[in-house]
XYZ file of C-alpha atoms in Angstrom:
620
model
C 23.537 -10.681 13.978
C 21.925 -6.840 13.842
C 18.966 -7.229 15.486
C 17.046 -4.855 12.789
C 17.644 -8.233 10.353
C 14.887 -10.297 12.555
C 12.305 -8.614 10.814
C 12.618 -9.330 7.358
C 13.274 -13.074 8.364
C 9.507 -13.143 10.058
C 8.048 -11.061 7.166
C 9.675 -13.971 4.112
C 9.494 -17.015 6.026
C 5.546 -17.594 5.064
C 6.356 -15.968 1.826
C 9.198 -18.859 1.600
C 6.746 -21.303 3.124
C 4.188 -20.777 0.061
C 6.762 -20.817 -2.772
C 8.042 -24.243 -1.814
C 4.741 -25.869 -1.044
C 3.551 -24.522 -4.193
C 6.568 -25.813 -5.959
C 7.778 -28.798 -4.433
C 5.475 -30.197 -1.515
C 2.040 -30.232 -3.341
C 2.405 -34.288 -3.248
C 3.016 -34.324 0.655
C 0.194 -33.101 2.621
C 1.582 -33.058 6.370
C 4.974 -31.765 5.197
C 3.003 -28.876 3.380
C 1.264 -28.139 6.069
C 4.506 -28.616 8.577
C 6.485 -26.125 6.844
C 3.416 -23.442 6.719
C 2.473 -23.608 10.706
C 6.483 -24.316 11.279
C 6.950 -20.754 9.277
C 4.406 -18.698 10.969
C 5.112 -20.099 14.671
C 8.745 -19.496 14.115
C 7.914 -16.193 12.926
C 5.901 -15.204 16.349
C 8.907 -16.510 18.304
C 11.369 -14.446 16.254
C 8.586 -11.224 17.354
C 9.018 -12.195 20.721
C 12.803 -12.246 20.564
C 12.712 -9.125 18.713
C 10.984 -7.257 20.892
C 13.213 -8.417 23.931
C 16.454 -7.455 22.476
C 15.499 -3.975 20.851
C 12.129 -3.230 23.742
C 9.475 -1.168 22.699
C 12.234 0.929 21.189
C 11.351 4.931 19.343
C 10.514 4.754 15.708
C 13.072 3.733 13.668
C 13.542 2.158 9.952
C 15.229 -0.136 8.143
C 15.632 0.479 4.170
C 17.071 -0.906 1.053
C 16.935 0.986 -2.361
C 13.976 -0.199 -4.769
C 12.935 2.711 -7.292
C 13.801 5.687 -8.405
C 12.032 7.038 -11.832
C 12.489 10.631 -12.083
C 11.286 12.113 -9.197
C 9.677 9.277 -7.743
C 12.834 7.568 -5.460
C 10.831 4.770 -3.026
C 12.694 2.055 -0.793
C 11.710 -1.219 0.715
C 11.630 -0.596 4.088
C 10.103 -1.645 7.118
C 8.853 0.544 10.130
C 9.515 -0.129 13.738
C 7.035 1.413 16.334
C 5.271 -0.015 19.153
C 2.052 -0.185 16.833
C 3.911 -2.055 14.243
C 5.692 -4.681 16.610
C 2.589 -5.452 18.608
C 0.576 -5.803 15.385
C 3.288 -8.007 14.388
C 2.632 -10.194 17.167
C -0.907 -10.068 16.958
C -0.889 -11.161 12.942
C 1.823 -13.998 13.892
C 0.334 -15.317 17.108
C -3.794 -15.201 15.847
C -2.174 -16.747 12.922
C -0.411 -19.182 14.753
C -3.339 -20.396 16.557
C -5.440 -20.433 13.452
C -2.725 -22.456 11.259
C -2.412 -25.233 13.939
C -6.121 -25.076 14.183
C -6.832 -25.614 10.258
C -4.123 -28.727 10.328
C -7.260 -30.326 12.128
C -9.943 -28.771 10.669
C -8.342 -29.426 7.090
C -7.251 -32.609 7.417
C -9.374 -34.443 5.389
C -9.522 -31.879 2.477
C -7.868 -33.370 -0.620
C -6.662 -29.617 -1.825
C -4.630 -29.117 1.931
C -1.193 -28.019 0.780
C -2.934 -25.637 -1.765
C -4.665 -24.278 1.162
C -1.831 -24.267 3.653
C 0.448 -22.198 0.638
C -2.471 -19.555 0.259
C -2.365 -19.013 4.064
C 0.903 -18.622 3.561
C 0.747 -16.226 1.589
C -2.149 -14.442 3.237
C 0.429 -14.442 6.262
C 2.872 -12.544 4.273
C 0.405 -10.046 2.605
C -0.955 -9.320 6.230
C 2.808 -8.663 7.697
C 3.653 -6.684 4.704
C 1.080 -4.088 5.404
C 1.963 -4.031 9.253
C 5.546 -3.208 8.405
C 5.385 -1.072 5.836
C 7.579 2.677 5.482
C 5.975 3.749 2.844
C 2.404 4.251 0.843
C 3.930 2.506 -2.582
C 4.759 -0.506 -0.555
C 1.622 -0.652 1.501
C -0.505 -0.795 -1.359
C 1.720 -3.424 -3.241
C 0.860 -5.726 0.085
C -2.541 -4.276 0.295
C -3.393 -6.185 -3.301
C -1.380 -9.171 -2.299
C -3.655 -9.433 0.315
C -6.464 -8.593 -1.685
C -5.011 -11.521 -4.087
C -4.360 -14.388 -1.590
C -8.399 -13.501 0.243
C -10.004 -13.824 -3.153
C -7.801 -17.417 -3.349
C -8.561 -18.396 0.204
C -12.103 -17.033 -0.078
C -13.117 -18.999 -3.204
C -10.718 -21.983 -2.018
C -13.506 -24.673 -2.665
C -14.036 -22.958 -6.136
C -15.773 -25.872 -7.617
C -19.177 -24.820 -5.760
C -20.418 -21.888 -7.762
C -21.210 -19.896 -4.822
C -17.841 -20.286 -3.247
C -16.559 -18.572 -6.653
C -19.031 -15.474 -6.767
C -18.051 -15.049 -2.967
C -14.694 -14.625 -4.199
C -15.213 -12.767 -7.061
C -17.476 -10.320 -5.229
C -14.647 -9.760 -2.534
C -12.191 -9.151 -5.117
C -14.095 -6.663 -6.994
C -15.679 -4.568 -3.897
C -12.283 -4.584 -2.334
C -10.876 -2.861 -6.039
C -13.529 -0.137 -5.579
C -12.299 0.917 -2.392
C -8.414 0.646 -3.823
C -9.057 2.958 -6.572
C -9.922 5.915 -4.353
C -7.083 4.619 -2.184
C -4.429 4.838 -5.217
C -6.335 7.913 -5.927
C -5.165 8.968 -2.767
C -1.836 7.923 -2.632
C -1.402 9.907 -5.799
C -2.606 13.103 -4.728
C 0.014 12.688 -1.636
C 3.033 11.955 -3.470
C 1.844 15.121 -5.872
C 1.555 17.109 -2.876
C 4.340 15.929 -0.634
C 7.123 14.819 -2.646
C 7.054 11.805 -0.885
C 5.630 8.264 -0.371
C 7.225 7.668 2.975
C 4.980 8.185 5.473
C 7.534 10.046 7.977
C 8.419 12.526 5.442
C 4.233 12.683 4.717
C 3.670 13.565 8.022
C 5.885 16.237 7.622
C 4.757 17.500 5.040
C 0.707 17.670 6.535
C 2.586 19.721 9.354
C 3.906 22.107 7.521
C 0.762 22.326 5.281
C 0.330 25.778 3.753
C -2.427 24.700 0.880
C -6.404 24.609 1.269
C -7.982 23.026 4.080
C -10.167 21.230 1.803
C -7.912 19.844 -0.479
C -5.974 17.870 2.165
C -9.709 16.935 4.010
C -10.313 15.035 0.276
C -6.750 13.451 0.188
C -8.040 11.825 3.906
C -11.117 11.038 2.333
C -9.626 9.098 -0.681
C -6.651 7.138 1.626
C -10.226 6.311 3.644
C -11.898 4.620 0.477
C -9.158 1.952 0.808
C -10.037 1.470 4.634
C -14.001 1.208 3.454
C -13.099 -1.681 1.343
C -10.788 -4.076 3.356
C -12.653 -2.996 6.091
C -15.944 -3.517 4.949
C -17.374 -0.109 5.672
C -20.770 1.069 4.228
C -21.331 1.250 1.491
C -18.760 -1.557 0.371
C -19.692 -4.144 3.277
C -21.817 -6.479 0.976
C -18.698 -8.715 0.117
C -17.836 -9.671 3.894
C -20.817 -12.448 5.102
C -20.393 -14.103 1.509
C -16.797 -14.474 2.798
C -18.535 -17.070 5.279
C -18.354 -19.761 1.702
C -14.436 -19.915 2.916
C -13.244 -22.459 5.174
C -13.906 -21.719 8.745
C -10.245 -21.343 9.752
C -10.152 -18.625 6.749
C -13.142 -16.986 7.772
C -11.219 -16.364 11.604
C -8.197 -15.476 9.699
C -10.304 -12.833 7.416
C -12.369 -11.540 10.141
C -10.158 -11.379 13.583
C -6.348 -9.648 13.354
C -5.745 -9.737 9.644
C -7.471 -8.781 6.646
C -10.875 -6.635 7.325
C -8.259 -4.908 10.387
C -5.764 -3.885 7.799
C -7.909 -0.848 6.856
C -8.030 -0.015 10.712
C -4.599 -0.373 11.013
C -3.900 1.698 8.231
C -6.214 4.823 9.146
C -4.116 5.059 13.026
C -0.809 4.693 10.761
C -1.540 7.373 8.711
C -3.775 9.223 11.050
C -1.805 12.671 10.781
C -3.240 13.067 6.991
C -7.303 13.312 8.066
C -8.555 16.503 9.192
C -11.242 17.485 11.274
C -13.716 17.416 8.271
C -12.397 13.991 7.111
C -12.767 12.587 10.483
C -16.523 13.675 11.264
C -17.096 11.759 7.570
C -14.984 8.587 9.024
C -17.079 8.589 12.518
C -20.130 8.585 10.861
C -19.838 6.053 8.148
C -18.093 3.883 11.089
C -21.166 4.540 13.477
C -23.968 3.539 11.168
C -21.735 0.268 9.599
C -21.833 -0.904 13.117
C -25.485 0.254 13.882
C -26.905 -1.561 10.517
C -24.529 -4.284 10.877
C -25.899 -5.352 14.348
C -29.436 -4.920 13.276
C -29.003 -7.677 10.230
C -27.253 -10.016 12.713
C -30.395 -10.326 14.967
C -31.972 -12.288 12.112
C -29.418 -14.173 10.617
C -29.711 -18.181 10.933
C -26.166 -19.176 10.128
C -23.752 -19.118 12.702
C -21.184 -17.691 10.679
C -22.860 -15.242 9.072
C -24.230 -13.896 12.822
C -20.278 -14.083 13.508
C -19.506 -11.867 10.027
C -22.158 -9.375 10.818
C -20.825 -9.027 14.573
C -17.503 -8.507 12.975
C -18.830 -5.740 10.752
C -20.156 -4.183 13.118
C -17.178 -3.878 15.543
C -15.018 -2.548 12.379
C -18.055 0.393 12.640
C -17.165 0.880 16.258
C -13.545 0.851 15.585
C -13.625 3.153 12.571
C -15.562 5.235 14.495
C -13.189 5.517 17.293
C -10.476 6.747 14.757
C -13.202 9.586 13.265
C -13.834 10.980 17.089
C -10.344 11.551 17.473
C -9.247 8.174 19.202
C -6.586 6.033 17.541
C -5.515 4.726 20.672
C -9.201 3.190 21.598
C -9.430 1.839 17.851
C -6.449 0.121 18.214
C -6.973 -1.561 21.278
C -10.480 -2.854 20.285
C -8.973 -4.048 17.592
C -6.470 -6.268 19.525
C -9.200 -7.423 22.079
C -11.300 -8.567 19.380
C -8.933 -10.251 17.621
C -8.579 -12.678 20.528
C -12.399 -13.028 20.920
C -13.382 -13.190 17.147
C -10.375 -15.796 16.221
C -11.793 -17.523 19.372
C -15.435 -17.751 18.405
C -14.860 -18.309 14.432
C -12.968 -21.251 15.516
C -15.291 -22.073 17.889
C -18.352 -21.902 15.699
C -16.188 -24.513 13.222
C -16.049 -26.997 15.994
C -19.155 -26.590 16.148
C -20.029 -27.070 12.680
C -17.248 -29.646 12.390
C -18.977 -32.054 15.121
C -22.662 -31.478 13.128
C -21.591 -32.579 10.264
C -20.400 -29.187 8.425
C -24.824 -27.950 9.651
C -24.640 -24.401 9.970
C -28.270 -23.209 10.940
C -28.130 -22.869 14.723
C -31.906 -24.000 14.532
C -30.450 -27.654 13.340
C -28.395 -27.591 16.860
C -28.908 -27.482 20.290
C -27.993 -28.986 23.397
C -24.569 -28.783 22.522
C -23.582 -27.812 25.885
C -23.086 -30.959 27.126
C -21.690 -32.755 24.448
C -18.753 -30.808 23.630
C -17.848 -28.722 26.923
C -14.482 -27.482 25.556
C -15.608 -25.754 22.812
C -19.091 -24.250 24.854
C -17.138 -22.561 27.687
C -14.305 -21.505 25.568
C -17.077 -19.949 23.057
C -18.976 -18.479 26.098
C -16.271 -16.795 27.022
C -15.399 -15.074 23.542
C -19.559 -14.148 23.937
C -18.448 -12.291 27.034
C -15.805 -10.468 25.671
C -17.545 -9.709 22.861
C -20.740 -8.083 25.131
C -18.098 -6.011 26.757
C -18.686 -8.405 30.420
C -16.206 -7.156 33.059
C -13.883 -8.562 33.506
C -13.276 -9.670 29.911
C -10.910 -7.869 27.717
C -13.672 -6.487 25.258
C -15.244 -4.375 28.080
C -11.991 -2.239 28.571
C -11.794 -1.463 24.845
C -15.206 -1.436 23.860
C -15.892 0.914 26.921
C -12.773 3.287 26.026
C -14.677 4.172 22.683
C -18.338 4.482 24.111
C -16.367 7.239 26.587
C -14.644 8.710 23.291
C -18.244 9.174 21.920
C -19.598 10.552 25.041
C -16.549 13.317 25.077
C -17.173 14.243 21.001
C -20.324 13.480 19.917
C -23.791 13.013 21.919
C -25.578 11.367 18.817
C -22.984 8.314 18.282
C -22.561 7.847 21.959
C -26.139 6.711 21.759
C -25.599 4.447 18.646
C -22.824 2.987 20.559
C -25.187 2.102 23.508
C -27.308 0.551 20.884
C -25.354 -1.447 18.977
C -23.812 -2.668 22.801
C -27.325 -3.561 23.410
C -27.664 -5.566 20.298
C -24.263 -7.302 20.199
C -25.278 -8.832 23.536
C -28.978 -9.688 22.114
C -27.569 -11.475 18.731
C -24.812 -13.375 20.824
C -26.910 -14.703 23.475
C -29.676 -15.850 20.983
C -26.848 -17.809 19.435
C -25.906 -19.462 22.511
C -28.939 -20.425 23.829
C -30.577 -21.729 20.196
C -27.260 -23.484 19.725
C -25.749 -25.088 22.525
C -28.851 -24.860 25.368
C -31.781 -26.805 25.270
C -32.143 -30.438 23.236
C -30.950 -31.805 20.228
C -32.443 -29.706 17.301
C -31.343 -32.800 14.774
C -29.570 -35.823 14.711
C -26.002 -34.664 13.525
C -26.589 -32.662 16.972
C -27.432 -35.671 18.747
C -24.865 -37.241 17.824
C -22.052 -34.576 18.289
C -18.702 -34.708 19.702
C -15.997 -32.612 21.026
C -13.424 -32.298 18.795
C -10.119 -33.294 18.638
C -6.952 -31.887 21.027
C -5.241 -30.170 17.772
C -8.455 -27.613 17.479
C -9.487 -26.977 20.919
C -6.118 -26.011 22.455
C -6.229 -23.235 20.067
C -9.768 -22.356 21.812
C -8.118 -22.423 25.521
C -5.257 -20.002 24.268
C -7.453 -17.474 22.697
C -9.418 -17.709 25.518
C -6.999 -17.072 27.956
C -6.162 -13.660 25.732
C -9.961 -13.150 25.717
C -9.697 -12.628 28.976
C -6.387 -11.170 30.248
C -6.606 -9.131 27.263
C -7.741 -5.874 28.025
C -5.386 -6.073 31.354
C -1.656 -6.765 29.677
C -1.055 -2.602 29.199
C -1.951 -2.498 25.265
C -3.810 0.696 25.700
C -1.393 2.405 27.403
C 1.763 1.410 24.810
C -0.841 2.374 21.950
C -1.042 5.927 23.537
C 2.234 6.166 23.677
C 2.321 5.679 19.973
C -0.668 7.418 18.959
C -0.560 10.309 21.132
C -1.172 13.238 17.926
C -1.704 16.914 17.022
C -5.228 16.184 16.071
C -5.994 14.031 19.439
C -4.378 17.116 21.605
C -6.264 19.851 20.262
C -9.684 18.229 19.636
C -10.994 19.290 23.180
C -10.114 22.076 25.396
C -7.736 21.850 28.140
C -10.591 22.167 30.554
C -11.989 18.802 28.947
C -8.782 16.895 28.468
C -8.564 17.463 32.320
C -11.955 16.180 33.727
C -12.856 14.732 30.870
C -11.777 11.460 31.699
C -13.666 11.600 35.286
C -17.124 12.279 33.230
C -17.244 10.177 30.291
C -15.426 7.168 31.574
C -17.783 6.122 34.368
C -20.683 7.616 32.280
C -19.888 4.798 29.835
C -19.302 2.260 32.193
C -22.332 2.464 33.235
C -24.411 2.689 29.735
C -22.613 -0.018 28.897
C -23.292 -2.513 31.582
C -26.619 -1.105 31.158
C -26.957 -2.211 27.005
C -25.438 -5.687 28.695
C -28.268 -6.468 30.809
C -30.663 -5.281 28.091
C -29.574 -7.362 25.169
C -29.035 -10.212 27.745
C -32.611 -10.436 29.195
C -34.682 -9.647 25.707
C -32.483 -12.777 24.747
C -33.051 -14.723 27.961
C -36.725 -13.689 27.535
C -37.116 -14.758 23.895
C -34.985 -17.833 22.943
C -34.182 -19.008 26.618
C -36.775 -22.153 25.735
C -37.640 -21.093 21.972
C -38.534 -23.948 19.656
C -38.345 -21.248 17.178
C -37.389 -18.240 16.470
C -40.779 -15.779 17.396
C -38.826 -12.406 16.336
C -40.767 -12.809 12.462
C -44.201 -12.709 13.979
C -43.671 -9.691 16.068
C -41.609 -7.785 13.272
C -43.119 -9.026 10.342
C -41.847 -6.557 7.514
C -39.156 -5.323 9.065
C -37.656 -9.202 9.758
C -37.905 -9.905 6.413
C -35.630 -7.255 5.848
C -33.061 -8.045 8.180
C -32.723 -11.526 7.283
C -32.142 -10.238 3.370
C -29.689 -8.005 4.809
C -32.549 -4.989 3.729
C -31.731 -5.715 0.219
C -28.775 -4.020 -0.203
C -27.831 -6.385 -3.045
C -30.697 -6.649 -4.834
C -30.239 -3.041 -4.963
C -26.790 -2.979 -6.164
C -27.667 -5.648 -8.468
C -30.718 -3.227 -10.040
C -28.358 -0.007 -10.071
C -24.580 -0.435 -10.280
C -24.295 -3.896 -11.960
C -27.074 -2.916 -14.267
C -25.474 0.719 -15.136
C -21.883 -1.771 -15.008
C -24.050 -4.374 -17.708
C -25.253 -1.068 -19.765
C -21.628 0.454 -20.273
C -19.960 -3.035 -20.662
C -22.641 -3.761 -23.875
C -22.432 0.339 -25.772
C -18.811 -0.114 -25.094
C -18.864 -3.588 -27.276
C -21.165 -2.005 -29.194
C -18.624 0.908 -30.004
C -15.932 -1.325 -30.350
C -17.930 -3.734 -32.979
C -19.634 -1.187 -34.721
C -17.277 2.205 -35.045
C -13.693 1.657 -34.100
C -13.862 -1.982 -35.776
C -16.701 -1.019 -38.753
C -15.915 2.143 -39.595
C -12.349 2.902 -38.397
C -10.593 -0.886 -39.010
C -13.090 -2.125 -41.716
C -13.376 1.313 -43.037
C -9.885 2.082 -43.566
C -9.278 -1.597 -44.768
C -12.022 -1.405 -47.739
C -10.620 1.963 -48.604
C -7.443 0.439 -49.049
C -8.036 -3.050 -50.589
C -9.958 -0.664 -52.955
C -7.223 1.628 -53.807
C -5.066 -1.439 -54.210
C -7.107 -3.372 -56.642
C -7.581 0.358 -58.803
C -3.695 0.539 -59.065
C -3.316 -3.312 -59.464
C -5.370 -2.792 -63.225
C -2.257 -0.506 -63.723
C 0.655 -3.373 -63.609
C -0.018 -5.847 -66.999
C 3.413 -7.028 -67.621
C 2.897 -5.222 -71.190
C 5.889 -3.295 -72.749
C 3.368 -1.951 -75.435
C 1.011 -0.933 -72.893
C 3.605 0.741 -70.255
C 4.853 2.512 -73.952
C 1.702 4.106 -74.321
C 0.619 5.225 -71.281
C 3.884 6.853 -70.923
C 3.873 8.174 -74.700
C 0.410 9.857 -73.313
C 1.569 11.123 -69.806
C 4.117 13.161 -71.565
C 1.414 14.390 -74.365
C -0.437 15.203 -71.013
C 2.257 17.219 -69.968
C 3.259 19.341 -72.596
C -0.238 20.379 -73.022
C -0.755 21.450 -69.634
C 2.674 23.451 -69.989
C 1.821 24.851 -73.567
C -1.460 25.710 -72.979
């Protein structure tokens, strides 16, 4: 068999997987769920056997014809790269441990095989983008996704807020994909081209305004601000949290909310300078306001959500300062650690009887060791602790901000600072100290089918950032705009500066955030942050009001457009244009209608006068 046919194989196999759950297993729950984790397992083995026959092999397609309308001609291909095929693996193994996980977590639910067939197809959606030739295609799998979050996201749709959440997801995420399609649009008008090869191209041999191609970047980015939760479309990301825990690691570690990251390194030859300075900085302050809410937040999830945020601001970021490479390799590290502590934080919630406020907890530790040390160590990672795999990644983009820009080097320190400060209060409110309740009290560990999941993606968490990622990313990633965004002089000691220089800020923010923590909530009955803060707490625990505002302006203005247009509709096109031309009509009719009597005399003489009528106009 060719090799090149493995791929599509992995990519239908949870497509297949949905289709017959949905069709013919919704009666058996463990077979449903069987063929869904037996799908996506069998499609990371079929990645690993991939990748041993072909290697991390040059770029190279595989394409079958699709459309052609006039000048548009687009196939169904998929793309083979070394940042395809490892985020192939990552999607199938996080989702691996994440489907095996939910057959636990789930087990109980009454809806399972409607679950298991929308992760299914989540799995899909998510390969779909990785593999992807061309921008038509991407953005056919870039709904699909969009489609199969808003069904996992608003899975428990019975509970009204598990629908808005939903909803809201759906319709931020569409805001995003309409500059995105916008974008697309102006490529294909441009290039001649949806294939992303032939697109790149194209940029190259560019002969057009600067400008014009820096707003083509800007548009492609609007999709990346949406799945990726960038400001200002981050609001719909902690009301994800209403999902299922297993969803919200699937959402919020390799999949979903990294799609957009994914997609700015594949299609990083389109931004320009310009575009990228706009990219670093929305990235910078997402992850800078991001880290700020989560010092406040109460729920475990949500603190998880907001910490996911904002290292989608430091990865975003790392793309606008010229550094792919680093973006993609925090993005693999934290998928690890994220998958790792979502999962954690719902065997957490699972043993307190589905509690959620970290303030109902405590004294976890002891109770349910598995799950504590596993979850310490995704902490670690995620604090950038050496030698965990999040402090090589998170430490290659601090050094890209120290070599670009001075001012988002510092945010970067800050939000280090903070990650460790939110993380640690979690830990020691949830798991030090006593029993907060008497679901706490009472806890357990849980069961061997969720926390061997936690020992895997711990083991990653940990040998992560030593396994040669970065260096097969560079490989990949290695482009005009990363080889002439510095001088040679800085490319060549560059590296000797900036690297140590962040090393050291960063193990710096780590001892910060970890003693204000240790200092505050090491033996905190509660929390003493809204005293000292006051105001300003307030404000971070309502996420500073960011949808109360949006509620005041854009769903207002939405509300206020929605009624003139009904109002329009009622009023002019159906009044005056529909009613209007039917009375004129009807009227019309019943005038000629007093013509037609069924009278021979009557037709005689109105004939007998039409002709009189006639020769008068003639004679006279």
């Amino acid at each position: 068999m060719n090799p090149d046919f493995i791929p599509w194989i992995i990519l239908f196999l949870p497509l297949l997987a949905a289709v017959v759950i949905a069709l013919f297993t919704q009666h058996d729950r463990k077979l449903s769920a069987g063929l869904s984790v037996g799908a996506v397992v069998a499609g990371f083995v079929l990645s690993l056997v991939f990748i041993k026959l072909n290697g991390w092999a040059p770029a190279h397609e595989v394409s079958v014809a699709w459309l052609t309308i006039g000048d548009l001609q687009a196939d169904f291909g998929l793309h083979f790269d070394p940042l395809s095929l490892l985020m192939m693996l990552i999607v199938t193994g996080v989702a691996s441990a994440i489907h095996i996980y939910s057959w636990g977590y789930m087990s109980e639910d009454r809806s399972l095989p409607r679950y298991f067939a929308c992760l299914s197809l989540f799995t899909f959606s998510m390969l779909g983008i990785v593999l992807a030739n061309n921008f038509l295609q991407l953005f056919i799998f870039w709904e699909l996704v969009g489609v199969s979050s808003y069904l996992l996201i608003g899975f428990w749709f019975e509970r009204p807020a598990a629908a808005d959440a939903g909803k809201k997801a759906f319709i931020t995420n569409r805001l995003g994909d309409f500059g995105f399609l916008l974008g697309i649009l102006t490529a294909w008008a441009w290039f001649g081209s949806l294939n992303f090869a032939e697109v790149n191209k194209g940029v190259a041999d560019w002969k057009g305004e600067h400008w014009l191609l820096t707003v083509a970047g800007l548009l492609i980015f609007c999709g990346a601000m949406g799945k990726s939760a960038q400001f200002p479309l981050h609001v719909w990301l902690p009301d994800a949290m209403e999902g299922p825990t297993p969803v919200s690691a699937l959402i919020h570690a390799a999949t979903m909310v990294a799609a957009g990251v994914y997609m700015l390194c594949r299609v990083f030859f389109i931004f320009t300078p310009d575009a990228l300075t706009v990219i670093a900085w929305i990235g910078g302050f997402t992850a800078l306001l991001s880290a700020v809410i989560a010092v406040q937040q109460d729920d475990i999830k949500r603190i998880l959500a907001y910490s996911t945020l904002s290292q989608l601001g430091y990865m975003v970021m790392a793309v606008g300062l010229h550094g792919p490479t680093q973006a993609m390799f925090h993005l693999t590290t934290h998928a690890f650690f994220k998958a790792l502590l979502f999962l954690g934080a719902g065997s957490v919630i699972l043993a307190v009887h589905h509690e959620q406020d970290i303030w109902k907890m405590g004294g976890l530790r002891t109770k349910m060791p598995v799950t504590f040390w596993t979850f310490m160590v995704g902490t670690l990672a995620l604090a950038g602790v050496p030698p965990f795999s999040g402090f090589y990644s998170k430490d290659g983009i601090l050094a890209q901000a120290a070599q670009h820009s001075l001012p988002l080097f510092v945010v970067g320190a800050v939000v280090a600072a903070l990650t460790t400060f939110y993380m640690f209060r979690l830990v020691f409110v949830a798991f030090l100290g006593k029993s907060r309740s008497e679901a706490a009290g009472h806890a357990q560990e849980s069961p061997p089918v969720m926390v061997w999941p936690l020992r895997i993606l711990a083991f990653f968490s940990v040998v992560g950032g030593l396994i040669g990622i970065e260096e097969l990313y560079g490989t990949q990633l290695a482009t005009e705009h990363t080889e002439h965004a510095v001088s040679f002089g800085q490319q060549l000691i560059g590296p000797f500066i900036h690297a140590p220089l962040a090393v050291g800020v960063g193990l710096l923010a780590v001892v910060i955030g970890y003693a204000a923590a240790y200092a505050l909530y090491a033996k905190a009955a509660k929390d003493p942050l809204p005293e000292k803060l006051g105001a300003l707490s307030r404000a971070m625990r309502n996420r500073f009001y960011f949808d109360e505002l949006y509620q005041a302006t854009v769903i207002r203005f939405h509300d206020f457009l929605a009624a003139a247009a009904d109002w329009f509709d009622r009023c002019v096109i159906a009044g005056v244009g529909v009613r209007g031309t039917h009375g004129t009509t009807e009227l019309a009719g019943r005038a000629l209608r007093l013509l037609q009597t069924g009278n021979l005399q009557t037709y005689a003489f109105i004939f007998a006068l039409g002709v009189a009528l006639v020769l008068y106009m003639v004679l006279s």
